[in-house]
PDB file of C-alpha atoms in Angstrom:
ATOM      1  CA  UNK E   1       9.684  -0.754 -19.766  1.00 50.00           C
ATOM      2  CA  UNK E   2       9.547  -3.984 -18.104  1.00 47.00           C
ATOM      3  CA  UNK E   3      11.403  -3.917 -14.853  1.00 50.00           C
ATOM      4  CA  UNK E   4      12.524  -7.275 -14.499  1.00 46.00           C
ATOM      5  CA  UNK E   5      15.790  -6.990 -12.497  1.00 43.00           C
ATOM      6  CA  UNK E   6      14.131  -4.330 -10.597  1.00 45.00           C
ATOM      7  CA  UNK E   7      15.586  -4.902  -7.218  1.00 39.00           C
ATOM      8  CA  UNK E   8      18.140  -6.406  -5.265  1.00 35.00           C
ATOM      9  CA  UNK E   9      17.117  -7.634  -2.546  1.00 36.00           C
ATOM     10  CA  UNK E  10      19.174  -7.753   0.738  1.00 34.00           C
ATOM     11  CA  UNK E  11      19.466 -11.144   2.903  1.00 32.00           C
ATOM     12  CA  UNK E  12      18.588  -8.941   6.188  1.00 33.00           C
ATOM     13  CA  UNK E  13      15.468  -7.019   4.760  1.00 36.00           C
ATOM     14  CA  UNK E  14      13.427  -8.647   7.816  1.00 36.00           C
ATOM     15  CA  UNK E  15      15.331  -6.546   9.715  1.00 37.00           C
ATOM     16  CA  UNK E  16      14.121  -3.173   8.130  1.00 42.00           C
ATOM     17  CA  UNK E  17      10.724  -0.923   9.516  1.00 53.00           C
ATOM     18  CA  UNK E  18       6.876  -2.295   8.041  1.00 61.00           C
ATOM     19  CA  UNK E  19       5.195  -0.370   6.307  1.00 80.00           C
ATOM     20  CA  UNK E  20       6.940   2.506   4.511  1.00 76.00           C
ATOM     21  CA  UNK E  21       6.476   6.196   6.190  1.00 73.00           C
ATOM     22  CA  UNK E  22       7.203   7.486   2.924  1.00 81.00           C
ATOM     23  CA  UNK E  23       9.244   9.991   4.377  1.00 73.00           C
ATOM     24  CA  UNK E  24      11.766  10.142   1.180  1.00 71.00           C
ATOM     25  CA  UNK E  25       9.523  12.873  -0.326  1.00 64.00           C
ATOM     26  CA  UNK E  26      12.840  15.172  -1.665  1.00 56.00           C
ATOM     27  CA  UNK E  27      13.163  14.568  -5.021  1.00 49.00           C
ATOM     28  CA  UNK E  28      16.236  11.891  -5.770  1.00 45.00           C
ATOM     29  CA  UNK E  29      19.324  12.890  -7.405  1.00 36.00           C
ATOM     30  CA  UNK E  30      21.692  10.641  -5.476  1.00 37.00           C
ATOM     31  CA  UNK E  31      21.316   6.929  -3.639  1.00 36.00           C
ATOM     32  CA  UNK E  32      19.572   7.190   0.025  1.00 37.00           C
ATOM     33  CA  UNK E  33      18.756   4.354   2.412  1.00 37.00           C
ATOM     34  CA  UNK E  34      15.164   4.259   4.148  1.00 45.00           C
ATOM     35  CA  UNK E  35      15.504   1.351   6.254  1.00 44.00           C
ATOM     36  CA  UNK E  36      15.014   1.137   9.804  1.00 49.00           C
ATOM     37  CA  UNK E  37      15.803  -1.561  12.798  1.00 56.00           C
ATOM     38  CA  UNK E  38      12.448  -3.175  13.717  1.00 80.00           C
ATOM     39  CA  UNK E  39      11.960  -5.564  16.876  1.00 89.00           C
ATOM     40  CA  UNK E  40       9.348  -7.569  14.803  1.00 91.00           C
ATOM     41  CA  UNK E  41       8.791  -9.542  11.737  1.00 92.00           C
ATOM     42  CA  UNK E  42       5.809 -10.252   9.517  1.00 94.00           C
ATOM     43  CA  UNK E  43       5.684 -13.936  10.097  1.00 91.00           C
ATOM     44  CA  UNK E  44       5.035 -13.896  14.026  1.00 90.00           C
ATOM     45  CA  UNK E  45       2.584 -10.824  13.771  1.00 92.00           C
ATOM     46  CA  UNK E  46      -0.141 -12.098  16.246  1.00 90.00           C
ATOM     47  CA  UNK E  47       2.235 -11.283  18.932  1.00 92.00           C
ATOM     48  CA  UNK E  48       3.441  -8.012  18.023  1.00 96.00           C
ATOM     49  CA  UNK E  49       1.425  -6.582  21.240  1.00 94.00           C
ATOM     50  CA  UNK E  50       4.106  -8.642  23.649  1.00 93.00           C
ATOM     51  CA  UNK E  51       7.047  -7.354  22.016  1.00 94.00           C
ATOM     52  CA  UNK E  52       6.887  -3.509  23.230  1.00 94.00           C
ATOM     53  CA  UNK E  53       4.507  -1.613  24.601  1.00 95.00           C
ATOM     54  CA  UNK E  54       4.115   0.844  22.056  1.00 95.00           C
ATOM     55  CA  UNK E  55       2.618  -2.362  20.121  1.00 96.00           C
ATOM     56  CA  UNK E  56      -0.308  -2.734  22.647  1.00 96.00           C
ATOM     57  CA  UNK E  57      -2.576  -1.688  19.710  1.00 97.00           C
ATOM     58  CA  UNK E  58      -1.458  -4.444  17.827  1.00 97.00           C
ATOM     59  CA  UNK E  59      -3.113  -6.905  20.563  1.00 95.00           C
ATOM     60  CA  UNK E  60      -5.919  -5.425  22.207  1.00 96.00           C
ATOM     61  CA  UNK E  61      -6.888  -2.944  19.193  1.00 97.00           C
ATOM     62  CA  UNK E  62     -10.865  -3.345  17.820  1.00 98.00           C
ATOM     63  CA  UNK E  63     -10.233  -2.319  14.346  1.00 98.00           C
ATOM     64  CA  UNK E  64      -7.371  -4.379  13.267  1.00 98.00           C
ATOM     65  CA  UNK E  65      -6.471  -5.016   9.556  1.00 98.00           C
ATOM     66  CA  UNK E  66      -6.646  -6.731   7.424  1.00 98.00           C
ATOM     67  CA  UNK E  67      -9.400  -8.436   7.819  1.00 98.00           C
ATOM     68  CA  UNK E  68     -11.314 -11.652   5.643  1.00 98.00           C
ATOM     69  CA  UNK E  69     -13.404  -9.676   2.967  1.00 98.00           C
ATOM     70  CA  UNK E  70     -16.407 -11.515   0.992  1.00 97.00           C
ATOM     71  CA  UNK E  71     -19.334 -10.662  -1.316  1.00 96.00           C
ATOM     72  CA  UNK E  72     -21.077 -12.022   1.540  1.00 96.00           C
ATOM     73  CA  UNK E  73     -20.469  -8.762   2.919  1.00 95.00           C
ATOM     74  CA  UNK E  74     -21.751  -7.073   0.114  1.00 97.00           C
ATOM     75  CA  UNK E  75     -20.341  -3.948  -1.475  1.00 98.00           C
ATOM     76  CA  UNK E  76     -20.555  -0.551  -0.265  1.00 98.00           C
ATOM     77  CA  UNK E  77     -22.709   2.107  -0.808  1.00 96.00           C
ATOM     78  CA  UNK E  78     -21.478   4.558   1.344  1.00 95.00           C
ATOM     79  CA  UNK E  79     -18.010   6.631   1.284  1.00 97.00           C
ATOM     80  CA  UNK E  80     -17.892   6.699  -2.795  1.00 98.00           C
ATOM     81  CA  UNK E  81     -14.173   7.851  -3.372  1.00 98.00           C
ATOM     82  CA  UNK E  82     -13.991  10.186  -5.924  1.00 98.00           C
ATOM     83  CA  UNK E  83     -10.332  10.622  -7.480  1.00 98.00           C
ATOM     84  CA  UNK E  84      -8.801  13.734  -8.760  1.00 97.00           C
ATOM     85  CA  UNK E  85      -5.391  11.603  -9.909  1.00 94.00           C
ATOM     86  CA  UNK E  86      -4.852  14.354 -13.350  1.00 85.00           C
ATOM     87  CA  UNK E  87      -1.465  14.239 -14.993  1.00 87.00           C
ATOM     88  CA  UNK E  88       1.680  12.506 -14.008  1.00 93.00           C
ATOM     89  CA  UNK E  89       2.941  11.971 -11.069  1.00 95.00           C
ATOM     90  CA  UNK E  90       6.777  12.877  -9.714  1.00 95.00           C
ATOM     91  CA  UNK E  91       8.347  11.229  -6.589  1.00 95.00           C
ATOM     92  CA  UNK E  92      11.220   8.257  -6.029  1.00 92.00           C
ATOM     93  CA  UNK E  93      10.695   4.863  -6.642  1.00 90.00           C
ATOM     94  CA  UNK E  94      12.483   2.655  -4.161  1.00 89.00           C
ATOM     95  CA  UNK E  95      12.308  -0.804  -2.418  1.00 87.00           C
ATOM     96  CA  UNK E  96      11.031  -0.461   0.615  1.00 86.00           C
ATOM     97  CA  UNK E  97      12.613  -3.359   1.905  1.00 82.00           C
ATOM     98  CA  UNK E  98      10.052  -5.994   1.212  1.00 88.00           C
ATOM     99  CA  UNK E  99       8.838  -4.917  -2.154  1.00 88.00           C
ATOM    100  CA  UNK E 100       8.360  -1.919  -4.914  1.00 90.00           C
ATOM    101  CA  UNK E 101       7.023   1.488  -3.558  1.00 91.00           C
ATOM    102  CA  UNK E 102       6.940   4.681  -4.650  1.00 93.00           C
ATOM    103  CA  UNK E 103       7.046   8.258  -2.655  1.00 94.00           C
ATOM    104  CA  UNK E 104       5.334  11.369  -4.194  1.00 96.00           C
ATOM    105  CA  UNK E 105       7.619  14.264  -4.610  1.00 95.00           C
ATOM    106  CA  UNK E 106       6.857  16.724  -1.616  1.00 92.00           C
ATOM    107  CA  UNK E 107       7.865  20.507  -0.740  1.00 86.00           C
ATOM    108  CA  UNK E 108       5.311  21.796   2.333  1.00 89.00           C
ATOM    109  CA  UNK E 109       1.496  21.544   0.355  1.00 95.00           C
ATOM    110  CA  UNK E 110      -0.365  18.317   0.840  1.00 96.00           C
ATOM    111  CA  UNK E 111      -3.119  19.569  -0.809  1.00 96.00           C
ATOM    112  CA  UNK E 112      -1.087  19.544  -3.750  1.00 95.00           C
ATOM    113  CA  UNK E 113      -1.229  15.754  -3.928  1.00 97.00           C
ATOM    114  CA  UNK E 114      -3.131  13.610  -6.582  1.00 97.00           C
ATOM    115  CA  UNK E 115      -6.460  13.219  -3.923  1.00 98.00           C
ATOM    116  CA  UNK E 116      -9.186  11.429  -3.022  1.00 98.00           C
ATOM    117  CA  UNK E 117     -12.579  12.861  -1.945  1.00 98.00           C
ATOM    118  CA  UNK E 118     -14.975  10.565   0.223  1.00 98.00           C
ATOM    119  CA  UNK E 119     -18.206  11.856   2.074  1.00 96.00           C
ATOM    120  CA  UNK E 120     -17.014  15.567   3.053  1.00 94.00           C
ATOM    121  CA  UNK E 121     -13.646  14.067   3.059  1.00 97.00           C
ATOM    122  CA  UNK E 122     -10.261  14.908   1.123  1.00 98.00           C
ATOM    123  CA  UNK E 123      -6.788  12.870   1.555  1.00 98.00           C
ATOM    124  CA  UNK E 124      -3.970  13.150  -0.239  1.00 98.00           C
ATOM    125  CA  UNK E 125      -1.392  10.466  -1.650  1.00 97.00           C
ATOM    126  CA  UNK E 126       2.070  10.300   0.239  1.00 97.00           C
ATOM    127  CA  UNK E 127       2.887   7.292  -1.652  1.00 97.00           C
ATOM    128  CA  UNK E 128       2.319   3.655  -2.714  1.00 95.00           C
ATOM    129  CA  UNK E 129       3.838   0.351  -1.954  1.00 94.00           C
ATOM    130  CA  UNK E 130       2.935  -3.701  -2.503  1.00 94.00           C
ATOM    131  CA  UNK E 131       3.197  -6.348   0.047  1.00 96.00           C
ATOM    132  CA  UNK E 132       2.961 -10.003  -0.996  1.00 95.00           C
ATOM    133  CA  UNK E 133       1.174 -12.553  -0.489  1.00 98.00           C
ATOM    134  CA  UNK E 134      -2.088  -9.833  -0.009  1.00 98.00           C
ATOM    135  CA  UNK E 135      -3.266  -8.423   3.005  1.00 97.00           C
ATOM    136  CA  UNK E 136      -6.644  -9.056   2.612  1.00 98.00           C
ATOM    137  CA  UNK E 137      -8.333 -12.289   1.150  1.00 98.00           C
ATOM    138  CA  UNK E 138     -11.736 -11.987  -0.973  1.00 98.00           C
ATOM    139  CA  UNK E 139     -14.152 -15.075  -0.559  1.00 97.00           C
ATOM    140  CA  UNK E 140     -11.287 -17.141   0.700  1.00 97.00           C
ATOM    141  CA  UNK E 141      -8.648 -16.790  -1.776  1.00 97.00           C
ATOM    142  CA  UNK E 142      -5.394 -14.333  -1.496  1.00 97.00           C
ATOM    143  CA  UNK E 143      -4.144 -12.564  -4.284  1.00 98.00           C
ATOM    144  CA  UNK E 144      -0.299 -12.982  -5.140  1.00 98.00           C
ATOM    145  CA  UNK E 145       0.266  -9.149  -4.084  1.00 97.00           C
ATOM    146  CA  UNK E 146      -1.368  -6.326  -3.021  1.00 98.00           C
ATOM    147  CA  UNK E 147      -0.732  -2.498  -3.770  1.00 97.00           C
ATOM    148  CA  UNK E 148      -1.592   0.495  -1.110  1.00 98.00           C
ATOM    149  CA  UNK E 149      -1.977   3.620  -1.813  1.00 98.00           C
ATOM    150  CA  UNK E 150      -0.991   5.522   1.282  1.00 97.00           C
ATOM    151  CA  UNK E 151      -3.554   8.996   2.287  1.00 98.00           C
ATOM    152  CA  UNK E 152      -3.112  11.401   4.286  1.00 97.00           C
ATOM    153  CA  UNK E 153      -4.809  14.257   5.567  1.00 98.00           C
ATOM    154  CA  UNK E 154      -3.736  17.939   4.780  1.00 97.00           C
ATOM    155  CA  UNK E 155      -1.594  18.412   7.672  1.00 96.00           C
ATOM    156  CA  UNK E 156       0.307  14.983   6.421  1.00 96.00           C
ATOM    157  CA  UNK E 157      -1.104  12.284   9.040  1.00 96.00           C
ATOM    158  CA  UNK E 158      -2.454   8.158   7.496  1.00 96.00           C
ATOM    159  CA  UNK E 159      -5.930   8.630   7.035  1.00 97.00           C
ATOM    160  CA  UNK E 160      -7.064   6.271   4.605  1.00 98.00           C
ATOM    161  CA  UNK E 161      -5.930   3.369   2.229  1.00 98.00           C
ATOM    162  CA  UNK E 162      -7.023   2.537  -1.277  1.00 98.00           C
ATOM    163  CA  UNK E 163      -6.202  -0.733  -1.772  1.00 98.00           C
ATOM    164  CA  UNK E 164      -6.059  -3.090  -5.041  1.00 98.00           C
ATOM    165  CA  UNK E 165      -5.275  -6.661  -5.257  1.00 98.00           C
ATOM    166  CA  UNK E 166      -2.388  -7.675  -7.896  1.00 98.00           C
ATOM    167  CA  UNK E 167      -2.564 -11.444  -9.641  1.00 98.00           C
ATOM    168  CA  UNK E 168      -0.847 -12.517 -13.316  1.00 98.00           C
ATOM    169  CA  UNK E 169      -3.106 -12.211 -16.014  1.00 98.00           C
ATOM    170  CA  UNK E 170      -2.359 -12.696 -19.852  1.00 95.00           C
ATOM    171  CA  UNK E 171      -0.628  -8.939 -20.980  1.00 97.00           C
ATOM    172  CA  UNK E 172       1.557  -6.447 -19.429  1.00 95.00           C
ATOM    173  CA  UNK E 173      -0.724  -3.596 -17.863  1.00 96.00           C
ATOM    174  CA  UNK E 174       0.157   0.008 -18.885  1.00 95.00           C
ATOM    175  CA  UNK E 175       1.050   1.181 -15.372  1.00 95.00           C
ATOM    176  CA  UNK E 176       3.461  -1.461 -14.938  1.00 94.00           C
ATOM    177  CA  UNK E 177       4.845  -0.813 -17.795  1.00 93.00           C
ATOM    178  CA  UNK E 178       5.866   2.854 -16.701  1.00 91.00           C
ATOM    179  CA  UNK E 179       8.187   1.653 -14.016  1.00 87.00           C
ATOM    180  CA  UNK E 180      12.037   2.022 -14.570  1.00 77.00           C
ATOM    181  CA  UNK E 181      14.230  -0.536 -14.196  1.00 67.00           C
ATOM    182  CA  UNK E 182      16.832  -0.187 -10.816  1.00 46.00           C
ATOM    183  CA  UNK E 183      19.926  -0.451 -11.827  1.00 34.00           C
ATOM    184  CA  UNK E 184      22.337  -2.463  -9.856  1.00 30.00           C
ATOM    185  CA  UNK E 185      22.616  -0.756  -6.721  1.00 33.00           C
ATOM    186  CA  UNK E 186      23.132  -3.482  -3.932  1.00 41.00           C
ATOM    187  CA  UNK E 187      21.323  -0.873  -1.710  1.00 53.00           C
ATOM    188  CA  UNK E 188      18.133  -2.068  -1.680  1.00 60.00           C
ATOM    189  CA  UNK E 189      16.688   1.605  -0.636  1.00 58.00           C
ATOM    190  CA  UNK E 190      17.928   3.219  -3.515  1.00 78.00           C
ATOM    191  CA  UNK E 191      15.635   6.056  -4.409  1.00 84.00           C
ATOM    192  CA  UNK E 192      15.470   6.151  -8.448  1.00 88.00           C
ATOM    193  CA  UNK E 193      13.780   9.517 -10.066  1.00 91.00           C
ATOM    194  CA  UNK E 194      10.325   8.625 -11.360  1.00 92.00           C
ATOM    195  CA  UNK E 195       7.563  10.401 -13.281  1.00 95.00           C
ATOM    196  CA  UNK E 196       4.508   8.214 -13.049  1.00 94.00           C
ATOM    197  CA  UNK E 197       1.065   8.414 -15.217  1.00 96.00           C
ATOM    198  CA  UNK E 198      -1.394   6.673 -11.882  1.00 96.00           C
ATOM    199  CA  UNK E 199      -4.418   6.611 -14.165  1.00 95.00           C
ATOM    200  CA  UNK E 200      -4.057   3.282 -15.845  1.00 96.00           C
ATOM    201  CA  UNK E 201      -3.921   1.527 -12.568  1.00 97.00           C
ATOM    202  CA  UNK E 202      -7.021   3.007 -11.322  1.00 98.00           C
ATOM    203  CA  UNK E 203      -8.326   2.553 -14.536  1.00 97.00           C
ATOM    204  CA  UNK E 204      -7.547  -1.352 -14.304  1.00 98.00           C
ATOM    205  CA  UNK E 205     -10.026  -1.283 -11.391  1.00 98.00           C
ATOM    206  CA  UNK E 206     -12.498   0.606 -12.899  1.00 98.00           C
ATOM    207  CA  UNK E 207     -11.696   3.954 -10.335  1.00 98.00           C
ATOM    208  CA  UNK E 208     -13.097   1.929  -7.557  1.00 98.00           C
ATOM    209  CA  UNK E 209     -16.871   1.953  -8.905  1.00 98.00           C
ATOM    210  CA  UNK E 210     -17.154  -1.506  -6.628  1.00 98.00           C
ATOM    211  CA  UNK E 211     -15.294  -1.502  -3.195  1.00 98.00           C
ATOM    212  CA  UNK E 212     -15.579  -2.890   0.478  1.00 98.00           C
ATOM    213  CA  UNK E 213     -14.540  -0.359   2.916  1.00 98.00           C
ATOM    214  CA  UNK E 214     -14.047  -0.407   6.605  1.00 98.00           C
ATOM    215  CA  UNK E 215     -12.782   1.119   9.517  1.00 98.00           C
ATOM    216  CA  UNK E 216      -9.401  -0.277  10.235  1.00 98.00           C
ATOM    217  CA  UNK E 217      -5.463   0.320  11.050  1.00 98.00           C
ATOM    218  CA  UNK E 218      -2.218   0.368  10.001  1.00 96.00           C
ATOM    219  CA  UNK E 219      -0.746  -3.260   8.786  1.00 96.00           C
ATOM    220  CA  UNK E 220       2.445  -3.074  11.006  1.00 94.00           C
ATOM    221  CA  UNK E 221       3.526  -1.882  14.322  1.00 94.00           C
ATOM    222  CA  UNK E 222       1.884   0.395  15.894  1.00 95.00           C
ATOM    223  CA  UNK E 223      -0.973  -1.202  14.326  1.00 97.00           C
ATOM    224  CA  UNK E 224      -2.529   2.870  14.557  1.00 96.00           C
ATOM    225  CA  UNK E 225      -6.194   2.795  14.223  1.00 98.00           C
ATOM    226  CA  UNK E 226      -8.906   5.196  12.536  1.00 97.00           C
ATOM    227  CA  UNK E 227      -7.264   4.191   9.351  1.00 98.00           C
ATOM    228  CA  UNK E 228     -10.571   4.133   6.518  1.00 98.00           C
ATOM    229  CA  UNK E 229      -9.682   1.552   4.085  1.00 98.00           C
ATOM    230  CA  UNK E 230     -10.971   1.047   0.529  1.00 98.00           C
ATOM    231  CA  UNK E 231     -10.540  -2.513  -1.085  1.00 98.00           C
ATOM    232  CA  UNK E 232     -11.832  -2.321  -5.237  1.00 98.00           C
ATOM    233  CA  UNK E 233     -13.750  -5.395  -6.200  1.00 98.00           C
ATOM    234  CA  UNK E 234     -11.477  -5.596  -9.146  1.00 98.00           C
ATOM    235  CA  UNK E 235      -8.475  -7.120  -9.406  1.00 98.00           C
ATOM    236  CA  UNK E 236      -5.469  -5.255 -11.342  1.00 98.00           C
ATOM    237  CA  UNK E 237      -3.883  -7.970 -13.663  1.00 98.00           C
ATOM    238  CA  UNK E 238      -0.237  -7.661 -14.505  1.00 96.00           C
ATOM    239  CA  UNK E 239       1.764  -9.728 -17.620  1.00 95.00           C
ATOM    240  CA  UNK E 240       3.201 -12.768 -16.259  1.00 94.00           C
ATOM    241  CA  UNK E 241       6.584 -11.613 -16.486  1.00 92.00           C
ATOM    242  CA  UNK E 242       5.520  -8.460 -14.329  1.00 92.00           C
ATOM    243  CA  UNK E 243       4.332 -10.438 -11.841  1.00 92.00           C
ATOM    244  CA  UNK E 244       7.580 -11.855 -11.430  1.00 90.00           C
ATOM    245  CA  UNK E 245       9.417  -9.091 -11.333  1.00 89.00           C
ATOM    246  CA  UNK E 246       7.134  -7.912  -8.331  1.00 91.00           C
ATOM    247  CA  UNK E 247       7.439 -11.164  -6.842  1.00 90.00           C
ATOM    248  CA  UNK E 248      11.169 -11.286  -7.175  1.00 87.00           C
ATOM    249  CA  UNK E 249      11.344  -8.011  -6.008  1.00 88.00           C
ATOM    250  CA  UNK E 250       9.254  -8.983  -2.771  1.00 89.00           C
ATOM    251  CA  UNK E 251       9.565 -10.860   0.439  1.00 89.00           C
ATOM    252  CA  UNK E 252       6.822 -12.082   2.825  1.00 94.00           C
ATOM    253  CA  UNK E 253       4.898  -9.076   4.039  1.00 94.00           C
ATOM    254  CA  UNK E 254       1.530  -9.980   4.985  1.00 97.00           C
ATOM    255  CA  UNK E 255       0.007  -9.382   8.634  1.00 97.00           C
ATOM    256  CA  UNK E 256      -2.240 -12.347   9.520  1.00 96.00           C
ATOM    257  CA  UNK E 257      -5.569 -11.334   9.007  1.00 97.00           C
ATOM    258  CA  UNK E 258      -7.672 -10.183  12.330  1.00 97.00           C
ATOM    259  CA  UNK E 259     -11.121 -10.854  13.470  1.00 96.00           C
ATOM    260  CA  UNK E 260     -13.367  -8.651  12.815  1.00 97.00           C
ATOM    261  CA  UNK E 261     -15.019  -6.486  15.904  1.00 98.00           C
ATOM    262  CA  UNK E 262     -16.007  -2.999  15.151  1.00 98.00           C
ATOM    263  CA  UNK E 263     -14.967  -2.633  11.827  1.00 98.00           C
ATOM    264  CA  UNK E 264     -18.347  -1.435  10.878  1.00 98.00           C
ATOM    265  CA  UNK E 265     -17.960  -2.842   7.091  1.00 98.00           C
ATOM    266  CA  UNK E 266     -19.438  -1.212   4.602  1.00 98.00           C
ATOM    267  CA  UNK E 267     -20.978   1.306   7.102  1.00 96.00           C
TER     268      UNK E 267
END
């Protein structure tokens, strides 16, 4: 199903908390807000470190995302994710304020979680949401929007982020094409009941067989480091019409991009 009026989206979403904690893991049977007060907004982000001192990472941090990615960089090598994403998915699928997201259904297990194993390495997905314009630009250019997948470790805590960049192409793709449509709840954190099949959007990017990867951070305040992301080469192409639904569904939500210090890519 195509979920064109998939949101609505509230005049004071700046107001809400960045990136989602995905902390509406109990399965939805009834409307629940997320959001949060913040002290900071996406458009003045190369401040953030002045606004509180909890922040300071934000400022003075050395492995700061996102960062400006390239071919000049080459591709990696090293840290070749390997994804055990079998079967659908359960969880709530929300808007987290400043675009779609999605929370996987949790009782007390991580390990339980559709996972990821890297090196000697396993993380677990709490969840997945898109920010748009992209975080990260490729050779220059930014994609329209950008979906992370959110990992954590087994005891729950951000360890890594697979990341895929989102741009119109000429058909619908298959995961889209899953999502339900919200209904017209003028909460704009309604959770909505989802099964999800994850497989066609890793398939879109050919499970990450091409990737940059780097040591980095969170995107929003605290700007928490020893976050290792994973960018695919490949970019996941939506229908036109999906692409607008995102969009409309979205509000600005990307950090300025940082310099890059000891981000050790593709190391």
């Amino acid at each position: 199903m195509l979920f064109q009026s998939l949101f609505i989206v509230a005049p004071f979403v700046a107001s809400v908390l960045g990136c989602p904690q995905h902390t509406n893991n109990k399965r939805a049977t009834e409307p629940g807000s997320n959001s949060t007060k913040s002290d900071w907004a996406y458009e003045a982000s190369f401040n953030w470190g002045k606004l509180n001192p909890n922040y300071a990472r934000c400022q003075m941090g050395t492995q700061q995302s996102p960062i400006a990615l390239s071919l000049s960089n080459g591709l990696s090598l090293n840290h070749v994710p390997k994804f055990n994403f079998n079967g659908s998915i359960e969880g709530n699928f929300y808007n987290w304020g400043y675009g779609p997201a999605f929370t996987v259904a949790h009782d007390s297990d991580w390990t339980t979680h559709p996972s990821v194993t890297y090196d000697d390495t396993t993380v677990y997905m709490k969840g997945w949401h898109i920010h748009s314009p992209a975080d990260h630009s490729v050779g220059g250019v930014r994609s329209k929007a950008e979906l992370h997948m959110v990992m954590v470790d087994a005891t729950g805590h951000e360890k890594a982020v697979m990341a895929v960049r989102l741009d119109p192409g000429n058909a619908n793709n298959t995961f889209f094409e899953q999502l339900p449509k919200m209904i017209n709840f003028n909460d704009m954190n309604t959770n909505v009941p989802a099964t999800l099949d994850f497989e066609p959007a890793l398939a879109s990017v050919l499970f990450f067989n091409e990737f940059w990867t780097y040591q980095g951070s969170l995107t929003s305040p605290p700007c928490s480091e020893g976050i290792r992301w994973f960018m695919a080469r490949q970019i996941l192409f939506t229908g036109v019409e999906q692409m607008q639904a995102i969009l409309g569904a979205s509000t600005y939500s990307a950090r300025a991009e940082q310099e890059v210090w000891q981000h050790r890519i593709n190391q």
